[in-house]
Amino acid sequence: MTSFIHDMRSAAGADVVGGKGATLMRLAGLGFDVPAFVVVEAAAFTSAAAEAATGAALLVQLTGIGPGPYAVRSSAREEDGSAASHAGQFLSLLNVRAEDVPAAARSVFESGAAESVAEYRSSRQLGADGGAPAVVVQQMVDARCAGVLFTADPVSGRRDRIVVSAIAGLADRLVGGEEDGERYVLGKTSGEVLERPAEASLTDSDLAALRALAFSAEAAFGAPQDMEWAFAGQRLHLLQARPITTSLRPAPIADEVLVVLDNSNIVESYPGLVSPLTFSFAQYAYARVYRAFMRLVGIDAATIGSHAALFDNLLSRVDARVYYNLGNWYRALALLPGFSSNSASMELMMGVSEPLPAELVAAMAAPPQSRFRRTLGMARIGLALAGASLRLGRTKRGFYARLGAALAEPATTLDYKPLTALAAEYRRIEADLLDRWDAPLVNDFLCMIAFGGSRKLMQGWAGEAGLAVHSDIMIGQGDIVSAEPAQRIRAMGKLLGDDPELVAELEAGQGEGLARNPALQQAVRDYLDRFADRCPEELKLESVTLDRDPSPLYKAIAAAAAAGPGHAVERVDPVAALDRLFKGHPLRRAIAGVVLGIAKRRVRDRENLRFERTRIFGRGRRLFRAVGVQFHALGLLDTPDDVFMLTVAEVLGAIEGFAVSHDLAALARLRRAEMAAAATRRDPPERLSLKGAVATVGSAIAPLAPRARDEARERSGVGCSAGVVRAVARVIADPRTGTLKRGEILVARHTDPGWIALFTNAAAIVVERGSPLSHSAIVARELGIPCVVALKGAMEWIADGEMIEVDGATGQVRRVK
């Protein structure tokens, strides 16, 4: 008699073993971990004799696929097909004992004649007769957990998502709709867990295995799959797979263009979530400023114009966080002949975590030029830079004069100007300052070359000792404006004197009692007149400045009073240091002295000119707040602060008449919701490398989740200010809420000038991000505080309150037992 039983190695088609059976055989043949099974043809049940013989043979076959219990399921010809899955239409029986399998197979076969099956086929216009089902008999899995997986989201139709439903034990209750199970959503490309239940039974390694299974199955069948799976211990079994039959969005066209984003250093200026208004203001500023720089160094207008897209996109915004678009930075600066020889200096200045990938560098290589043309171009740029350098003193005086004229009118007058006047004021700032940002640009470029070149020179001539002297000589500029707030706060702490009641008031952020100390009150007024805009996250227009909320200043004064006199900063005698280092090498000594002197002046001027940037952003903040008040009064916004949810173009467009959307309140509500969602997700990595559109990245960031702590005892960052300190670490995420006692070590993810009040009490500083030219490094050197930057993961690695040792010269940080 003909055998109607096929083992899992068979290659029978769906017309013989049904759709499910044929798919399982294909999966087994491709090497997927499918539990052992056999398939009984529907023809076995057409006569009593055939059925009896098949039943006896089936019991023999079961001994070959392993001990029971078994699952007995249907496999109709069109079941698990691309047109209709027939899911749930036929009988499935689980945990069937071996001796009961023949009878169970008969029941499953008979379920093909159920009225519900005919109704299902009719509703989908599949024809009246789909044929009787074959029967799959498969060894049951002793499942730790099981469930279903969709390699695309069947609800939204998105193909960049993997959706997993899981349940403890077998998945029959989940598949049958008796329980909802646990829902997980994974980014298909990133692997990030975008959604998971509060109490999850699947681990990260389980999800990684499921994602790998999804990729393999989809690749094997060439289409998105609906799969059932089960974990037996750590072993992942694929129980069945079928095409997703719901309509999905079209598959996106593959895009191989590599984009590299990095926020290693810019996060110091724009930490955390950044509003649309701030980002658009910064984006415009960068574009206009660097176009001006190219004109300044002699790049012709046609070349600048043809590369407009590069300058307009030097910054990117991912999940409300700001990044440098490194590829565009390199492409823009590569317009300068000879730039490739100075790209390392630019990386040092920008504080990027690693060089660009070779693939991207090769893709944007400049077209070959003759040596003559290349030399001529470098000479032209060199002459322009040399001229700009010689004129730098005069250029700075002109810049400060324009700045003074632009900001001469008290900022409070903006509160009383009509909207058209406010728009005109913004346009004037653009034209008078952003388009003529000459002094900061020239100085920054010279600083990049001088600082990077001097470090390279000192390291090449004297190794680590040379780098140490380089760092020492950069200490003690004496007139860096960024150090002035700390010095003033310490002085105000002394003025506070022995007044416990006023100290308590200031510690609580209250300043009413300042009237009892006129000298201190005047010092506070003077501080606010000069540094009201120097607040935490000062370049974010939405930040609350000290003139609106002076409580952080009051608390810093109280802390300075409690700390007592600060330690004296030991200034390194650069002459003596270089004499010792280059004893017997007078020429090297002379060259090093000149080069280090230039680098020191450029670093000083860079930091001071950045304070002027703060003042301009402060004026912009005040201007846009005034616009928000009037938009709210006109009913255009729900609250005045909603102006920060708009872009500069949207604000000006509403005033000047080129807006493309007039429901500003709806725009603001949408963006507030987006930022609220972004706040629930952890910060994206400091470097993102992706292919194609950047828009797909933001929604692929995982929600906040605890990270495992690294138990290493010692790690290395970049030493920026020499000195060895052993003290208690204080891990602070926000300077407005964190407190630092005198003599503690400040540990932060990033800092900006608004952190200066905490620097006052710090024995040492450890920062996750930054470079030797970061604000934290420069101010730490000025104040004589040991400092280490770029210590990756410091906030998770160092526990708040534990004893650590910091070596600001070598960059070593050690956790002390």
PDB file of N, CA and C in Angstrom, residues 381-466:
ATOM      1  N   ILE A 381      45.188  80.847   0.083  1.00  0.00           N
ATOM      2  CA  ILE A 381      44.548  80.735   1.396  1.00  0.00           C
ATOM      3  C   ILE A 381      45.530  81.137   2.493  1.00  0.00           C
ATOM      4  N   GLY A 382      46.774  80.688   2.337  1.00  0.00           N
ATOM      5  CA  GLY A 382      47.786  81.032   3.332  1.00  0.00           C
ATOM      6  C   GLY A 382      47.985  82.535   3.452  1.00  0.00           C
ATOM      7  N   LEU A 383      48.029  83.221   2.308  1.00  0.00           N
ATOM      8  CA  LEU A 383      48.178  84.673   2.340  1.00  0.00           C
ATOM      9  C   LEU A 383      46.970  85.339   2.982  1.00  0.00           C
ATOM     10  N   ALA A 384      45.785  84.821   2.652  1.00  0.00           N
ATOM     11  CA  ALA A 384      44.567  85.395   3.244  1.00  0.00           C
ATOM     12  C   ALA A 384      44.556  85.206   4.752  1.00  0.00           C
ATOM     13  N   LEU A 385      44.949  84.006   5.205  1.00  0.00           N
ATOM     14  CA  LEU A 385      44.988  83.757   6.645  1.00  0.00           C
ATOM     15  C   LEU A 385      46.082  84.563   7.334  1.00  0.00           C
ATOM     16  N   ALA A 386      47.220  84.667   6.660  1.00  0.00           N
ATOM     17  CA  ALA A 386      48.306  85.463   7.238  1.00  0.00           C
ATOM     18  C   ALA A 386      47.871  86.920   7.390  1.00  0.00           C
ATOM     19  N   GLY A 387      47.204  87.427   6.339  1.00  0.00           N
ATOM     20  CA  GLY A 387      46.710  88.802   6.423  1.00  0.00           C
ATOM     21  C   GLY A 387      45.675  88.951   7.518  1.00  0.00           C
ATOM     22  N   ALA A 388      44.763  87.958   7.608  1.00  0.00           N
ATOM     23  CA  ALA A 388      43.741  88.011   8.655  1.00  0.00           C
ATOM     24  C   ALA A 388      44.375  87.936  10.035  1.00  0.00           C
ATOM     25  N   SER A 389      45.429  87.124  10.154  1.00  0.00           N
ATOM     26  CA  SER A 389      46.123  87.013  11.434  1.00  0.00           C
ATOM     27  C   SER A 389      46.791  88.324  11.819  1.00  0.00           C
ATOM     28  N   LEU A 390      47.438  88.962  10.855  1.00  0.00           N
ATOM     29  CA  LEU A 390      48.105  90.246  11.142  1.00  0.00           C
ATOM     30  C   LEU A 390      47.083  91.328  11.493  1.00  0.00           C
ATOM     31  N   ARG A 391      45.911  91.220  10.910  1.00  0.00           N
ATOM     32  CA  ARG A 391      44.874  92.230  11.172  1.00  0.00           C
ATOM     33  C   ARG A 391      43.982  91.865  12.346  1.00  0.00           C
ATOM     34  N   LEU A 392      44.282  90.735  13.026  1.00  0.00           N
ATOM     35  CA  LEU A 392      43.356  90.220  14.025  1.00  0.00           C
ATOM     36  C   LEU A 392      43.054  91.237  15.126  1.00  0.00           C
ATOM     37  N   GLY A 393      44.072  91.951  15.571  1.00  0.00           N
ATOM     38  CA  GLY A 393      43.830  92.941  16.616  1.00  0.00           C
ATOM     39  C   GLY A 393      42.825  93.984  16.178  1.00  0.00           C
ATOM     40  N   ARG A 394      43.005  94.512  14.964  1.00  0.00           N
ATOM     41  CA  ARG A 394      42.082  95.505  14.436  1.00  0.00           C
ATOM     42  C   ARG A 394      40.705  94.885  14.182  1.00  0.00           C
ATOM     43  N   THR A 395      40.712  93.647  13.703  1.00  0.00           N
ATOM     44  CA  THR A 395      39.447  92.971  13.436  1.00  0.00           C
ATOM     45  C   THR A 395      38.647  92.789  14.726  1.00  0.00           C
ATOM     46  N   LYS A 396      39.339  92.422  15.808  1.00  0.00           N
ATOM     47  CA  LYS A 396      38.650  92.251  17.087  1.00  0.00           C
ATOM     48  C   LYS A 396      38.052  93.572  17.562  1.00  0.00           C
ATOM     49  N   ARG A 397      38.811  94.640  17.419  1.00  0.00           N
ATOM     50  CA  ARG A 397      38.284  95.941  17.858  1.00  0.00           C
ATOM     51  C   ARG A 397      37.040  96.319  17.063  1.00  0.00           C
ATOM     52  N   GLY A 398      37.067  96.063  15.747  1.00  0.00           N
ATOM     53  CA  GLY A 398      35.895  96.346  14.925  1.00  0.00           C
ATOM     54  C   GLY A 398      34.710  95.484  15.315  1.00  0.00           C
ATOM     55  N   PHE A 399      34.980  94.198  15.608  1.00  0.00           N
ATOM     56  CA  PHE A 399      33.907  93.288  16.006  1.00  0.00           C
ATOM     57  C   PHE A 399      33.269  93.746  17.307  1.00  0.00           C
ATOM     58  N   TYR A 400      34.105  94.068  18.283  1.00  0.00           N
ATOM     59  CA  TYR A 400      33.569  94.526  19.569  1.00  0.00           C
ATOM     60  C   TYR A 400      32.780  95.829  19.398  1.00  0.00           C
ATOM     61  N   ALA A 401      33.224  96.684  18.497  1.00  0.00           N
ATOM     62  CA  ALA A 401      32.500  97.938  18.259  1.00  0.00           C
ATOM     63  C   ALA A 401      31.120  97.650  17.667  1.00  0.00           C
ATOM     64  N   ARG A 402      31.053  96.739  16.661  1.00  0.00           N
ATOM     65  CA  ARG A 402      29.759  96.393  16.074  1.00  0.00           C
ATOM     66  C   ARG A 402      28.852  95.730  17.105  1.00  0.00           C
ATOM     67  N   LEU A 403      29.450  94.869  17.904  1.00  0.00           N
ATOM     68  CA  LEU A 403      28.672  94.188  18.926  1.00  0.00           C
ATOM     69  C   LEU A 403      28.100  95.188  19.924  1.00  0.00           C
ATOM     70  N   GLY A 404      28.957  96.130  20.344  1.00  0.00           N
ATOM     71  CA  GLY A 404      28.480  97.134  21.286  1.00  0.00           C
ATOM     72  C   GLY A 404      27.357  97.970  20.712  1.00  0.00           C
ATOM     73  N   ALA A 405      27.480  98.321  19.436  1.00  0.00           N
ATOM     74  CA  ALA A 405      26.433  99.121  18.803  1.00  0.00           C
ATOM     75  C   ALA A 405      25.135  98.323  18.675  1.00  0.00           C
ATOM     76  N   ALA A 406      25.267  97.030  18.312  1.00  0.00           N
ATOM     77  CA  ALA A 406      24.079  96.199  18.124  1.00  0.00           C
ATOM     78  C   ALA A 406      23.343  95.958  19.432  1.00  0.00           C
ATOM     79  N   LEU A 407      24.104  95.896  20.539  1.00  0.00           N
ATOM     80  CA  LEU A 407      23.497  95.589  21.834  1.00  0.00           C
ATOM     81  C   LEU A 407      23.404  96.813  22.738  1.00  0.00           C
ATOM     82  N   ALA A 408      23.602  97.987  22.165  1.00  0.00           N
ATOM     83  CA  ALA A 408      23.625  99.204  22.987  1.00  0.00           C
ATOM     84  C   ALA A 408      22.267  99.481  23.621  1.00  0.00           C
ATOM     85  N   GLU A 409      21.226  99.225  22.881  1.00  0.00           N
ATOM     86  CA  GLU A 409      19.890  99.484  23.417  1.00  0.00           C
ATOM     87  C   GLU A 409      19.578  98.466  24.507  1.00  0.00           C
ATOM     88  N   PRO A 410      19.097  98.889  25.671  1.00  0.00           N
ATOM     89  CA  PRO A 410      18.782  97.936  26.746  1.00  0.00           C
ATOM     90  C   PRO A 410      17.836  96.838  26.260  1.00  0.00           C
ATOM     91  N   ALA A 411      18.117  95.618  26.672  1.00  0.00           N
ATOM     92  CA  ALA A 411      17.302  94.484  26.224  1.00  0.00           C
ATOM     93  C   ALA A 411      15.849  94.624  26.645  1.00  0.00           C
ATOM     94  N   THR A 412      15.603  95.335  27.740  1.00  0.00           N
ATOM     95  CA  THR A 412      14.225  95.465  28.224  1.00  0.00           C
ATOM     96  C   THR A 412      13.330  96.210  27.242  1.00  0.00           C
ATOM     97  N   THR A 413      13.926  97.010  26.339  1.00  0.00           N
ATOM     98  CA  THR A 413      13.101  97.752  25.376  1.00  0.00           C
ATOM     99  C   THR A 413      12.406  96.812  24.394  1.00  0.00           C
ATOM    100  N   LEU A 414      12.957  95.610  24.230  1.00  0.00           N
ATOM    101  CA  LEU A 414      12.324  94.665  23.316  1.00  0.00           C
ATOM    102  C   LEU A 414      10.925  94.296  23.779  1.00  0.00           C
ATOM    103  N   ASP A 415      10.695  94.351  25.083  1.00  0.00           N
ATOM    104  CA  ASP A 415       9.386  93.962  25.624  1.00  0.00           C
ATOM    105  C   ASP A 415       8.281  94.912  25.190  1.00  0.00           C
ATOM    106  N   TYR A 416       8.641  96.068  24.657  1.00  0.00           N
ATOM    107  CA  TYR A 416       7.643  97.090  24.333  1.00  0.00           C
ATOM    108  C   TYR A 416       7.575  97.396  22.833  1.00  0.00           C
ATOM    109  N   LYS A 417       8.250  96.585  22.024  1.00  0.00           N
ATOM    110  CA  LYS A 417       8.247  96.818  20.583  1.00  0.00           C
ATOM    111  C   LYS A 417       7.178  95.970  19.911  1.00  0.00           C
ATOM    112  N   PRO A 418       6.593  96.500  18.802  1.00  0.00           N
ATOM    113  CA  PRO A 418       5.620  95.694  18.049  1.00  0.00           C
ATOM    114  C   PRO A 418       6.318  94.568  17.295  1.00  0.00           C
ATOM    115  N   LEU A 419       5.525  93.645  16.801  1.00  0.00           N
ATOM    116  CA  LEU A 419       6.091  92.463  16.149  1.00  0.00           C
ATOM    117  C   LEU A 419       6.958  92.813  14.946  1.00  0.00           C
ATOM    118  N   THR A 420       6.529  93.770  14.130  1.00  0.00           N
ATOM    119  CA  THR A 420       7.328  94.110  12.950  1.00  0.00           C
ATOM    120  C   THR A 420       8.686  94.681  13.347  1.00  0.00           C
ATOM    121  N   ALA A 421       8.730  95.429  14.434  1.00  0.00           N
ATOM    122  CA  ALA A 421      10.003  95.970  14.907  1.00  0.00           C
ATOM    123  C   ALA A 421      10.898  94.863  15.451  1.00  0.00           C
ATOM    124  N   LEU A 422      10.296  93.879  16.083  1.00  0.00           N
ATOM    125  CA  LEU A 422      11.084  92.746  16.592  1.00  0.00           C
ATOM    126  C   LEU A 422      11.680  91.953  15.434  1.00  0.00           C
ATOM    127  N   ALA A 423      10.896  91.748  14.377  1.00  0.00           N
ATOM    128  CA  ALA A 423      11.429  91.046  13.204  1.00  0.00           C
ATOM    129  C   ALA A 423      12.559  91.841  12.577  1.00  0.00           C
ATOM    130  N   ALA A 424      12.401  93.147  12.501  1.00  0.00           N
ATOM    131  CA  ALA A 424      13.457  93.996  11.934  1.00  0.00           C
ATOM    132  C   ALA A 424      14.717  93.944  12.799  1.00  0.00           C
ATOM    133  N   GLU A 425      14.541  93.885  14.105  1.00  0.00           N
ATOM    134  CA  GLU A 425      15.691  93.783  15.002  1.00  0.00           C
ATOM    135  C   GLU A 425      16.448  92.476  14.762  1.00  0.00           C
ATOM    136  N   TYR A 426      15.707  91.390  14.570  1.00  0.00           N
ATOM    137  CA  TYR A 426      16.367  90.115  14.278  1.00  0.00           C
ATOM    138  C   TYR A 426      17.141  90.193  12.970  1.00  0.00           C
ATOM    139  N   ARG A 427      16.540  90.772  11.945  1.00  0.00           N
ATOM    140  CA  ARG A 427      17.229  90.899  10.653  1.00  0.00           C
ATOM    141  C   ARG A 427      18.494  91.744  10.800  1.00  0.00           C
ATOM    142  N   ARG A 428      18.454  92.755  11.661  1.00  0.00           N
ATOM    143  CA  ARG A 428      19.631  93.600  11.864  1.00  0.00           C
ATOM    144  C   ARG A 428      20.758  92.806  12.535  1.00  0.00           C
ATOM    145  N   ILE A 429      20.416  91.968  13.499  1.00  0.00           N
ATOM    146  CA  ILE A 429      21.427  91.118  14.149  1.00  0.00           C
ATOM    147  C   ILE A 429      22.057  90.186  13.116  1.00  0.00           C
ATOM    148  N   GLU A 430      21.230  89.618  12.246  1.00  0.00           N
ATOM    149  CA  GLU A 430      21.756  88.752  11.189  1.00  0.00           C
ATOM    150  C   GLU A 430      22.788  89.491  10.338  1.00  0.00           C
ATOM    151  N   ALA A 431      22.396  90.676   9.869  1.00  0.00           N
ATOM    152  CA  ALA A 431      23.252  91.399   8.930  1.00  0.00           C
ATOM    153  C   ALA A 431      24.486  91.989   9.595  1.00  0.00           C
ATOM    154  N   ASP A 432      24.322  92.586  10.786  1.00  0.00           N
ATOM    155  CA  ASP A 432      25.438  93.290  11.427  1.00  0.00           C
ATOM    156  C   ASP A 432      26.405  92.364  12.132  1.00  0.00           C
ATOM    157  N   LEU A 433      25.913  91.201  12.596  1.00  0.00           N
ATOM    158  CA  LEU A 433      26.780  90.342  13.413  1.00  0.00           C
ATOM    159  C   LEU A 433      27.037  88.985  12.768  1.00  0.00           C
ATOM    160  N   LEU A 434      25.982  88.236  12.454  1.00  0.00           N
ATOM    161  CA  LEU A 434      26.195  86.878  11.949  1.00  0.00           C
ATOM    162  C   LEU A 434      26.913  86.875  10.606  1.00  0.00           C
ATOM    163  N   ASP A 435      26.606  87.845   9.741  1.00  0.00           N
ATOM    164  CA  ASP A 435      27.273  87.899   8.439  1.00  0.00           C
ATOM    165  C   ASP A 435      28.657  88.543   8.533  1.00  0.00           C
ATOM    166  N   ARG A 436      28.988  89.101   9.687  1.00  0.00           N
ATOM    167  CA  ARG A 436      30.300  89.748   9.857  1.00  0.00           C
ATOM    168  C   ARG A 436      30.956  89.227  11.127  1.00  0.00           C
ATOM    169  N   TRP A 437      30.957  87.919  11.252  1.00  0.00           N
ATOM    170  CA  TRP A 437      31.479  87.232  12.444  1.00  0.00           C
ATOM    171  C   TRP A 437      32.976  86.973  12.252  1.00  0.00           C
ATOM    172  N   ASP A 438      33.706  88.015  11.879  1.00  0.00           N
ATOM    173  CA  ASP A 438      35.077  87.825  11.422  1.00  0.00           C
ATOM    174  C   ASP A 438      36.063  87.489  12.531  1.00  0.00           C
ATOM    175  N   ALA A 439      36.061  88.250  13.608  1.00  0.00           N
ATOM    176  CA  ALA A 439      37.074  88.032  14.654  1.00  0.00           C
ATOM    177  C   ALA A 439      36.981  86.639  15.275  1.00  0.00           C
ATOM    178  N   PRO A 440      35.794  86.186  15.711  1.00  0.00           N
ATOM    179  CA  PRO A 440      35.723  84.830  16.263  1.00  0.00           C
ATOM    180  C   PRO A 440      36.138  83.764  15.265  1.00  0.00           C
ATOM    181  N   LEU A 441      35.775  83.953  13.986  1.00  0.00           N
ATOM    182  CA  LEU A 441      36.103  82.946  12.976  1.00  0.00           C
ATOM    183  C   LEU A 441      37.608  82.827  12.766  1.00  0.00           C
ATOM    184  N   VAL A 442      38.248  83.970  12.559  1.00  0.00           N
ATOM    185  CA  VAL A 442      39.689  83.943  12.325  1.00  0.00           C
ATOM    186  C   VAL A 442      40.395  83.378  13.543  1.00  0.00           C
ATOM    187  N   ASN A 443      40.000  83.829  14.720  1.00  0.00           N
ATOM    188  CA  ASN A 443      40.660  83.353  15.930  1.00  0.00           C
ATOM    189  C   ASN A 443      40.444  81.860  16.130  1.00  0.00           C
ATOM    190  N   ASP A 444      39.202  81.369  15.883  1.00  0.00           N
ATOM    191  CA  ASP A 444      38.933  79.940  16.046  1.00  0.00           C
ATOM    192  C   ASP A 444      39.796  79.110  15.106  1.00  0.00           C
ATOM    193  N   PHE A 445      39.921  79.569  13.869  1.00  0.00           N
ATOM    194  CA  PHE A 445      40.718  78.809  12.899  1.00  0.00           C
ATOM    195  C   PHE A 445      42.193  78.807  13.302  1.00  0.00           C
ATOM    196  N   LEU A 446      42.681  79.962  13.711  1.00  0.00           N
ATOM    197  CA  LEU A 446      44.076  80.034  14.165  1.00  0.00           C
ATOM    198  C   LEU A 446      44.276  79.240  15.445  1.00  0.00           C
ATOM    199  N   CYS A 447      43.272  79.234  16.300  1.00  0.00           N
ATOM    200  CA  CYS A 447      43.353  78.440  17.533  1.00  0.00           C
ATOM    201  C   CYS A 447      43.426  76.954  17.207  1.00  0.00           C
ATOM    202  N   MET A 448      42.609  76.521  16.244  1.00  0.00           N
ATOM    203  CA  MET A 448      42.627  75.118  15.829  1.00  0.00           C
ATOM    204  C   MET A 448      44.032  74.714  15.387  1.00  0.00           C
ATOM    205  N   ILE A 449      44.647  75.557  14.566  1.00  0.00           N
ATOM    206  CA  ILE A 449      45.977  75.232  14.050  1.00  0.00           C
ATOM    207  C   ILE A 449      47.033  75.359  15.146  1.00  0.00           C
ATOM    208  N   ALA A 450      46.957  76.443  15.926  1.00  0.00           N
ATOM    209  CA  ALA A 450      47.996  76.696  16.928  1.00  0.00           C
ATOM    210  C   ALA A 450      47.942  75.696  18.065  1.00  0.00           C
ATOM    211  N   PHE A 451      46.742  75.412  18.574  1.00  0.00           N
ATOM    212  CA  PHE A 451      46.631  74.484  19.696  1.00  0.00           C
ATOM    213  C   PHE A 451      47.002  73.068  19.254  1.00  0.00           C
ATOM    214  N   GLY A 452      46.426  72.615  18.128  1.00  0.00           N
ATOM    215  CA  GLY A 452      46.753  71.270  17.654  1.00  0.00           C
ATOM    216  C   GLY A 452      48.202  71.150  17.237  1.00  0.00           C
ATOM    217  N   GLY A 453      48.711  72.189  16.557  1.00  0.00           N
ATOM    218  CA  GLY A 453      50.102  72.145  16.119  1.00  0.00           C
ATOM    219  C   GLY A 453      51.080  72.176  17.283  1.00  0.00           C
ATOM    220  N   SER A 454      50.770  72.978  18.308  1.00  0.00           N
ATOM    221  CA  SER A 454      51.684  73.058  19.454  1.00  0.00           C
ATOM    222  C   SER A 454      51.684  71.756  20.256  1.00  0.00           C
ATOM    223  N   ARG A 455      50.531  71.112  20.390  1.00  0.00           N
ATOM    224  CA  ARG A 455      50.490  69.807  21.071  1.00  0.00           C
ATOM    225  C   ARG A 455      51.304  68.772  20.293  1.00  0.00           C
ATOM    226  N   LYS A 456      51.126  68.774  18.972  1.00  0.00           N
ATOM    227  CA  LYS A 456      51.856  67.823  18.143  1.00  0.00           C
ATOM    228  C   LYS A 456      53.359  68.077  18.233  1.00  0.00           C
ATOM    229  N   LEU A 457      53.725  69.354  18.222  1.00  0.00           N
ATOM    230  CA  LEU A 457      55.144  69.716  18.308  1.00  0.00           C
ATOM    231  C   LEU A 457      55.741  69.265  19.635  1.00  0.00           C
ATOM    232  N   MET A 458      55.054  69.571  20.739  1.00  0.00           N
ATOM    233  CA  MET A 458      55.577  69.228  22.063  1.00  0.00           C
ATOM    234  C   MET A 458      55.624  67.722  22.275  1.00  0.00           C
ATOM    235  N   GLN A 459      54.652  67.020  21.765  1.00  0.00           N
ATOM    236  CA  GLN A 459      54.668  65.566  21.891  1.00  0.00           C
ATOM    237  C   GLN A 459      55.783  64.955  21.046  1.00  0.00           C
ATOM    238  N   GLY A 460      55.959  65.488  19.841  1.00  0.00           N
ATOM    239  CA  GLY A 460      57.010  64.959  18.975  1.00  0.00           C
ATOM    240  C   GLY A 460      58.404  65.207  19.516  1.00  0.00           C
ATOM    241  N   TRP A 461      58.613  66.343  20.168  1.00  0.00           N
ATOM    242  CA  TRP A 461      59.953  66.681  20.666  1.00  0.00           C
ATOM    243  C   TRP A 461      60.218  66.146  22.070  1.00  0.00           C
ATOM    244  N   ALA A 462      59.132  65.996  22.888  1.00  0.00           N
ATOM    245  CA  ALA A 462      59.395  65.627  24.291  1.00  0.00           C
ATOM    246  C   ALA A 462      58.421  64.595  24.835  1.00  0.00           C
ATOM    247  N   GLY A 463      57.627  63.950  23.985  1.00  0.00           N
ATOM    248  CA  GLY A 463      56.743  62.879  24.426  1.00  0.00           C
ATOM    249  C   GLY A 463      55.725  63.337  25.458  1.00  0.00           C
ATOM    250  N   GLU A 464      55.446  62.462  26.439  1.00  0.00           N
ATOM    251  CA  GLU A 464      54.453  62.764  27.464  1.00  0.00           C
ATOM    252  C   GLU A 464      54.851  63.970  28.299  1.00  0.00           C
ATOM    253  N   ALA A 465      56.149  64.128  28.534  1.00  0.00           N
ATOM    254  CA  ALA A 465      56.613  65.295  29.296  1.00  0.00           C
ATOM    255  C   ALA A 465      56.286  66.582  28.544  1.00  0.00           C
ATOM    256  N   GLY A 466      56.390  66.546  27.236  1.00  0.00           N
ATOM    257  CA  GLY A 466      56.047  67.709  26.433  1.00  0.00           C
ATOM    258  C   GLY A 466      54.564  68.036  26.515  1.00  0.00           C
TER     259      GLY A 466
END
